[in-house]
Amino acid sequence: MTYITLDLEWNQPAPGCEVLHQLTTEIIQIGAVKMNEHFEVIDQFKADIRPRFYPEIKREVQQLTGICSQQLEQGMEFPTAAEQLHQWCGENFFLITWSHEDVPVLRKNMAVYQINSDWLPDSYDLQVIYSLQQFGKYQQTALFKAMAQLGMEPELTAHDALHDAMYTALLCQQLDMQQGLQSYDAYRKEAAKGRAIATKVIEGYTCIEDIHQDDSLRDFCCPKCGTPMKAEPWQKGKGAKRTAHAFCPNHGTFEIRLRVQPRPHNTLRARAALYCTEESTNKTQNN
Ligand SMILES: [Zn+2]
């Protein structure tokens, strides 16, 4: 049995560019690190991928990752990279990522190319294990911040898929992974309370009152069955913060949390996020 950490970098269609095959995230780099049963690093994998659908690398992506179109011209085709990754992973491995997004994005990219992804297991989100073990509750933390919190000094640049996979592996070495993997279902249940299931962002408000009076910010469908939910009025929180309960007849109570952020030109941005409560966590896990 081996442990594999995986990280992906991806590009997105430029604004105004047509979205093809409902693919909103095209993978341009895969990095992975393999560890033995003692969490010692034994191998690594890296592939640059020549994008087929969105060859123009968005400026934000280029700034974040340092990856440019020129570099990717030397890259491999996605199906080749996916096949090599499969061969390299072998069988009987735990997959660990620093987020819950990478594996769904990888599966989606494989689906577009009609590549079978049955071999790819669900991953363990190390952010869940890290935050539950460090703070006793889920909180989203950047990989580099987590390393700093554990007193580790990153020497490699961030947002390179292999570097991030390596750092995820080094973080595993600092955590109680036996406990983390064994208790993962319980951890995840706990984390679900602190993790938004759906968000709604509306920009361009000119005053806070308009935000608080905009009932559409509380319009959410049940994430499990899609039923439009009935929301209660906002309850006052600190400053402009508000919370409200929303009900699904099948899955119980959810919570909506509202945050307000100032934006340029004296406008405001509202972000309403939907969270499970203990009741809906139990009900959505059972049916
Ligand atoms: Zn429901």
Short mmCIF file of C-alpha atoms and ligand atoms in Angstrom, two decimals:
data_model
loop_
_atom_site.label_atom_id
_atom_site.label_comp_id
_atom_site.label_asym_id
_atom_site.label_seq_id
_atom_site.Cartn_x
_atom_site.Cartn_y
_atom_site.Cartn_z
CA MET A 1 0.00 0.00 0.00
CA THR A 2 1.34 3.44 -0.93
CA TYR A 3 0.20 7.00 -0.25
CA ILE A 4 0.05 9.38 -3.17
CA THR A 5 -0.34 13.14 -2.91
CA LEU A 6 -1.69 14.81 -6.03
CA ASP A 7 -1.89 18.41 -7.15
CA LEU A 8 -3.16 19.94 -10.38
CA GLU A 9 -2.82 23.30 -12.02
CA TRP A 10 -5.54 24.28 -14.43
CA ASN A 11 -6.48 26.99 -16.89
CA GLN A 12 -9.91 28.45 -17.53
CA PRO A 13 -11.59 29.83 -20.63
CA ALA A 14 -10.87 33.53 -21.04
CA PRO A 15 -13.82 35.85 -20.41
CA GLY A 16 -16.12 35.76 -23.42
CA CYS A 17 -14.53 32.55 -24.67
CA GLU A 18 -16.96 29.73 -25.40
CA VAL A 19 -17.00 26.93 -22.80
CA LEU A 20 -16.49 23.62 -24.57
CA HIS A 21 -17.85 20.27 -23.31
CA GLN A 22 -18.89 22.06 -20.09
CA LEU A 23 -15.21 22.02 -19.21
CA THR A 24 -14.50 25.07 -17.07
CA THR A 25 -11.11 23.89 -15.80
CA GLU A 26 -8.57 22.46 -18.24
CA ILE A 27 -5.63 20.75 -16.56
CA ILE A 28 -2.23 22.08 -17.63
CA GLN A 29 0.01 20.43 -15.06
CA ILE A 30 -0.09 17.32 -12.87
CA GLY A 31 2.23 16.73 -9.94
CA ALA A 32 2.24 13.72 -7.64
CA VAL A 33 4.43 12.27 -4.91
CA LYS A 34 4.47 8.66 -3.77
CA MET A 35 5.18 7.62 -0.19
CA ASN A 36 5.65 4.22 1.39
CA GLU A 37 3.73 2.93 4.42
CA HIS A 38 5.99 5.02 6.70
CA PHE A 39 5.16 8.19 4.74
CA GLU A 40 8.68 8.37 3.35
CA VAL A 41 8.86 9.90 -0.11
CA ILE A 42 9.86 7.24 -2.66
CA ASP A 43 8.93 8.67 -6.06
CA GLN A 44 7.52 11.65 -7.90
CA PHE A 45 5.57 12.37 -11.07
CA LYS A 46 5.23 15.53 -13.10
CA ALA A 47 3.59 16.30 -16.42
CA ASP A 48 3.13 19.56 -18.29
CA ILE A 49 0.07 19.31 -20.51
CA ARG A 50 -0.51 21.09 -23.80
CA PRO A 51 -4.05 22.47 -23.54
CA ARG A 52 -6.41 21.54 -26.35
CA PHE A 53 -9.52 23.56 -25.53
CA TYR A 54 -8.18 26.81 -24.08
CA PRO A 55 -4.67 27.29 -25.48
CA GLU A 56 -4.46 30.85 -24.20
CA ILE A 57 -3.29 30.76 -20.58
CA LYS A 58 -5.22 33.31 -18.55
CA ARG A 59 -3.07 36.06 -17.12
CA GLU A 60 -4.16 35.26 -13.54
CA VAL A 61 -3.18 31.61 -14.02
CA GLN A 62 0.15 32.62 -15.50
CA GLN A 63 0.85 34.98 -12.61
CA LEU A 64 -0.14 32.40 -10.03
CA THR A 65 1.67 29.40 -11.48
CA GLY A 66 4.40 30.93 -13.64
CA ILE A 67 3.23 28.58 -16.41
CA CYS A 68 3.12 30.15 -19.89
CA SER A 69 1.75 28.89 -23.22
CA GLN A 70 5.29 28.54 -24.58
CA GLN A 71 6.28 26.12 -21.82
CA LEU A 72 3.18 24.03 -22.47
CA GLU A 73 3.91 23.67 -26.18
CA GLN A 74 6.56 21.19 -25.04
CA GLY A 75 4.00 19.44 -22.85
CA MET A 76 2.24 16.16 -23.55
CA GLU A 77 -1.32 15.55 -24.66
CA PHE A 78 -3.72 15.07 -21.75
CA PRO A 79 -4.59 11.41 -22.57
CA THR A 80 -0.87 10.52 -22.54
CA ALA A 81 -0.38 12.25 -19.19
CA ALA A 82 -3.45 10.55 -17.72
CA GLU A 83 -2.23 7.15 -18.89
CA GLN A 84 1.26 7.75 -17.49
CA LEU A 85 -0.21 8.88 -14.19
CA HIS A 86 -2.34 5.73 -14.03
CA GLN A 87 0.71 3.52 -14.72
CA TRP A 88 2.77 5.42 -12.17
CA CYS A 89 0.12 5.21 -9.43
CA GLY A 90 -0.17 1.45 -9.81
CA GLU A 91 -2.73 -0.29 -7.62
CA ASN A 92 -3.59 -0.13 -3.94
CA PHE A 93 -2.86 3.42 -3.03
CA PHE A 94 -4.46 6.08 -0.88
CA LEU A 95 -4.91 9.38 -2.71
CA ILE A 96 -4.37 12.58 -0.72
CA THR A 97 -4.97 16.13 -1.94
CA TRP A 98 -4.86 19.56 -0.34
CA SER A 99 -8.46 20.43 -1.27
CA HIS A 100 -11.52 18.54 -2.36
CA GLU A 101 -11.42 19.88 -5.92
CA ASP A 102 -8.54 18.11 -7.63
CA VAL A 103 -10.01 14.64 -8.11
CA PRO A 104 -13.38 15.87 -9.47
CA VAL A 105 -11.48 18.17 -11.88
CA LEU A 106 -9.27 15.27 -12.98
CA ARG A 107 -12.32 13.03 -13.51
CA LYS A 108 -14.08 15.74 -15.51
CA ASN A 109 -11.04 16.23 -17.77
CA MET A 110 -10.81 12.46 -18.28
CA ALA A 111 -14.51 12.28 -19.12
CA VAL A 112 -14.12 14.92 -21.82
CA TYR A 113 -11.50 12.70 -23.47
CA GLN A 114 -13.62 9.59 -22.77
CA ILE A 115 -10.87 8.13 -20.62
CA ASN A 116 -12.00 5.64 -17.99
CA SER A 117 -11.42 7.02 -14.48
CA ASP A 118 -12.67 4.00 -12.50
CA TRP A 119 -9.14 3.40 -11.25
CA LEU A 120 -9.04 6.82 -9.62
CA PRO A 121 -10.25 6.62 -6.00
CA ASP A 122 -11.86 9.44 -4.05
CA SER A 123 -9.16 11.40 -2.31
CA TYR A 124 -8.65 12.24 1.32
CA ASP A 125 -8.66 16.01 1.68
CA LEU A 126 -5.66 16.74 3.88
CA GLN A 127 -7.08 20.17 4.70
CA VAL A 128 -9.83 18.37 6.61
CA ILE A 129 -7.36 16.21 8.55
CA TYR A 130 -5.00 19.14 9.14
CA SER A 131 -7.62 21.57 10.42
CA LEU A 132 -9.46 19.03 12.58
CA GLN A 133 -6.21 17.90 14.18
CA GLN A 134 -4.81 21.40 14.60
CA PHE A 135 -7.88 23.46 15.44
CA GLY A 136 -10.60 20.92 16.26
CA LYS A 137 -12.80 22.33 13.50
CA TYR A 138 -12.70 22.77 9.75
CA GLN A 139 -11.17 25.90 8.42
CA GLN A 140 -9.90 26.53 4.95
CA THR A 141 -6.15 27.08 5.02
CA ALA A 142 -3.69 27.71 2.21
CA LEU A 143 -1.00 25.05 1.87
CA PHE A 144 1.78 27.54 2.58
CA LYS A 145 -0.01 28.92 5.60
CA ALA A 146 -0.40 25.44 7.04
CA MET A 147 3.32 24.84 6.58
CA ALA A 148 4.13 28.10 8.32
CA GLN A 149 1.79 27.17 11.16
CA LEU A 150 3.75 23.94 11.63
CA GLY A 151 7.05 25.82 11.53
CA MET A 152 8.06 24.40 8.14
CA GLU A 153 9.96 26.57 5.70
CA PRO A 154 9.03 26.14 2.07
CA GLU A 155 12.07 26.20 -0.18
CA LEU A 156 10.32 25.52 -3.46
CA THR A 157 7.93 27.92 -5.20
CA ALA A 158 4.19 27.56 -4.63
CA HIS A 159 1.60 26.74 -7.30
CA ASP A 160 3.82 24.38 -9.17
CA ALA A 161 1.92 21.08 -9.16
CA LEU A 162 4.89 18.97 -8.13
CA HIS A 163 6.02 21.42 -5.43
CA ASP A 164 2.52 21.54 -3.97
CA ALA A 165 2.24 17.74 -4.08
CA MET A 166 5.61 17.55 -2.31
CA TYR A 167 4.49 19.98 0.37
CA THR A 168 1.27 18.04 0.84
CA ALA A 169 3.44 14.95 1.37
CA LEU A 170 5.69 16.76 3.87
CA LEU A 171 2.59 17.90 5.77
CA CYS A 172 1.41 14.28 5.97
CA GLN A 173 4.66 13.52 7.77
CA GLN A 174 3.79 16.13 10.41
CA LEU A 175 0.28 14.87 11.08
CA ASP A 176 -1.16 11.77 12.71
CA MET A 177 -2.13 10.15 9.43
CA GLN A 178 -3.18 6.77 10.83
CA GLN A 179 -5.70 8.52 13.01
CA GLY A 180 -6.60 10.96 10.25
CA LEU A 181 -7.36 8.29 7.66
CA GLN A 182 -9.16 6.02 10.12
CA SER A 183 -11.35 8.81 11.44
CA TYR A 184 -11.81 10.48 8.10
CA ASP A 185 -15.56 9.93 7.84
CA ALA A 186 -16.10 11.46 11.26
CA TYR A 187 -13.68 14.30 10.40
CA ARG A 188 -15.50 14.96 7.16
CA LYS A 189 -18.83 15.07 8.92
CA GLU A 190 -17.40 17.60 11.33
CA ALA A 191 -15.79 19.56 8.48
CA ALA A 192 -19.07 19.71 6.57
CA LYS A 193 -20.39 22.03 9.26
CA GLY A 194 -17.66 24.53 8.50
CA ARG A 195 -17.57 24.21 4.75
CA ALA A 196 -19.86 26.04 2.37
CA ILE A 197 -21.82 23.73 0.08
CA ALA A 198 -22.98 26.46 -2.27
CA THR A 199 -22.32 30.16 -2.57
CA LYS A 200 -24.00 33.08 -4.22
CA VAL A 201 -22.01 36.23 -4.93
CA ILE A 202 -23.63 39.46 -6.07
CA GLU A 203 -21.61 42.61 -6.77
CA GLY A 204 -22.51 46.21 -7.34
CA TYR A 205 -24.54 47.11 -4.26
CA THR A 206 -24.19 50.71 -3.16
CA CYS A 207 -25.28 50.34 0.47
CA ILE A 208 -25.52 47.64 3.11
CA GLU A 209 -29.27 48.12 3.53
CA ASP A 210 -29.81 47.07 -0.09
CA ILE A 211 -27.93 43.86 0.61
CA HIS A 212 -29.89 43.07 3.74
CA GLN A 213 -33.15 43.71 1.91
CA ASP A 214 -32.25 41.61 -1.12
CA ASP A 215 -34.20 38.41 -0.49
CA SER A 216 -32.63 36.72 -3.53
CA LEU A 217 -29.44 36.24 -1.48
CA ARG A 218 -31.34 33.68 0.58
CA ASP A 219 -32.67 31.72 -2.41
CA PHE A 220 -31.00 28.33 -2.30
CA CYS A 221 -32.07 24.90 -3.46
CA CYS A 222 -31.41 21.89 -1.27
CA PRO A 223 -27.95 20.62 -2.28
CA LYS A 224 -29.20 17.04 -1.91
CA CYS A 225 -32.59 16.95 -3.64
CA GLY A 226 -32.78 20.29 -5.46
CA THR A 227 -36.00 21.42 -3.76
CA PRO A 228 -36.17 25.22 -3.49
CA MET A 229 -35.79 25.94 0.20
CA LYS A 230 -37.80 28.25 2.39
CA ALA A 231 -35.54 30.71 4.21
CA GLU A 232 -36.20 32.64 7.40
CA PRO A 233 -35.35 36.35 7.68
CA TRP A 234 -31.75 37.30 8.42
CA GLN A 235 -30.60 37.28 12.00
CA LYS A 236 -28.18 40.01 12.94
CA GLY A 237 -24.53 39.13 13.43
CA LYS A 238 -21.37 41.17 13.93
CA GLY A 239 -21.30 44.30 11.75
CA ALA A 240 -22.88 43.59 8.38
CA LYS A 241 -22.81 39.81 8.92
CA ARG A 242 -26.10 37.96 8.90
CA THR A 243 -27.23 34.35 9.20
CA ALA A 244 -30.51 32.68 8.30
CA HIS A 245 -31.93 29.19 8.44
CA ALA A 246 -33.29 27.51 5.34
CA PHE A 247 -35.41 24.38 5.30
CA CYS A 248 -35.72 21.42 2.97
CA PRO A 249 -38.76 19.20 3.73
CA ASN A 250 -36.60 16.12 3.09
CA HIS A 251 -33.24 17.11 4.50
CA GLY A 252 -33.97 19.51 7.31
CA THR A 253 -32.27 22.72 8.30
CA PHE A 254 -29.38 24.43 6.54
CA GLU A 255 -27.70 27.68 7.46
CA ILE A 256 -26.99 30.63 5.18
CA ARG A 257 -24.19 33.00 6.17
CA LEU A 258 -23.88 36.44 4.63
CA ARG A 259 -20.62 38.38 4.32
CA VAL A 260 -20.17 41.84 2.84
CA GLN A 261 -16.94 43.11 1.27
CA PRO A 262 -16.09 46.60 0.03
CA ARG A 263 -15.14 46.74 -3.64
CA PRO A 264 -13.60 49.46 -5.83
CA HIS A 265 -15.68 52.52 -6.76
CA ASN A 266 -17.57 52.50 -3.46
CA THR A 267 -19.55 49.40 -4.27
CA LEU A 268 -20.18 46.36 -2.10
CA ARG A 269 -20.04 42.68 -2.78
CA ALA A 270 -22.32 40.24 -0.97
CA ARG A 271 -21.45 36.59 -0.52
CA ALA A 272 -24.13 34.27 0.80
CA ALA A 273 -22.93 30.76 1.57
CA LEU A 274 -24.94 27.66 2.43
CA TYR A 275 -23.78 25.32 5.19
CA CYS A 276 -25.04 22.04 6.57
CA THR A 277 -26.19 21.95 10.15
CA GLU A 278 -25.90 18.86 12.31
CA GLU A 279 -29.44 17.87 11.25
CA SER A 280 -28.86 18.20 7.51
CA THR A 281 -25.42 16.57 7.77
CA ASN A 282 -27.01 13.47 9.26
CA LYS A 283 -29.93 13.44 6.86
CA THR A 284 -27.81 13.95 3.75
CA GLN A 285 -25.48 11.15 4.77
CA ASN A 286 -28.24 8.68 5.40
CA ASN A 287 -30.23 9.14 2.21
ZN ZN B 1 -33.52 18.12 0.25
#
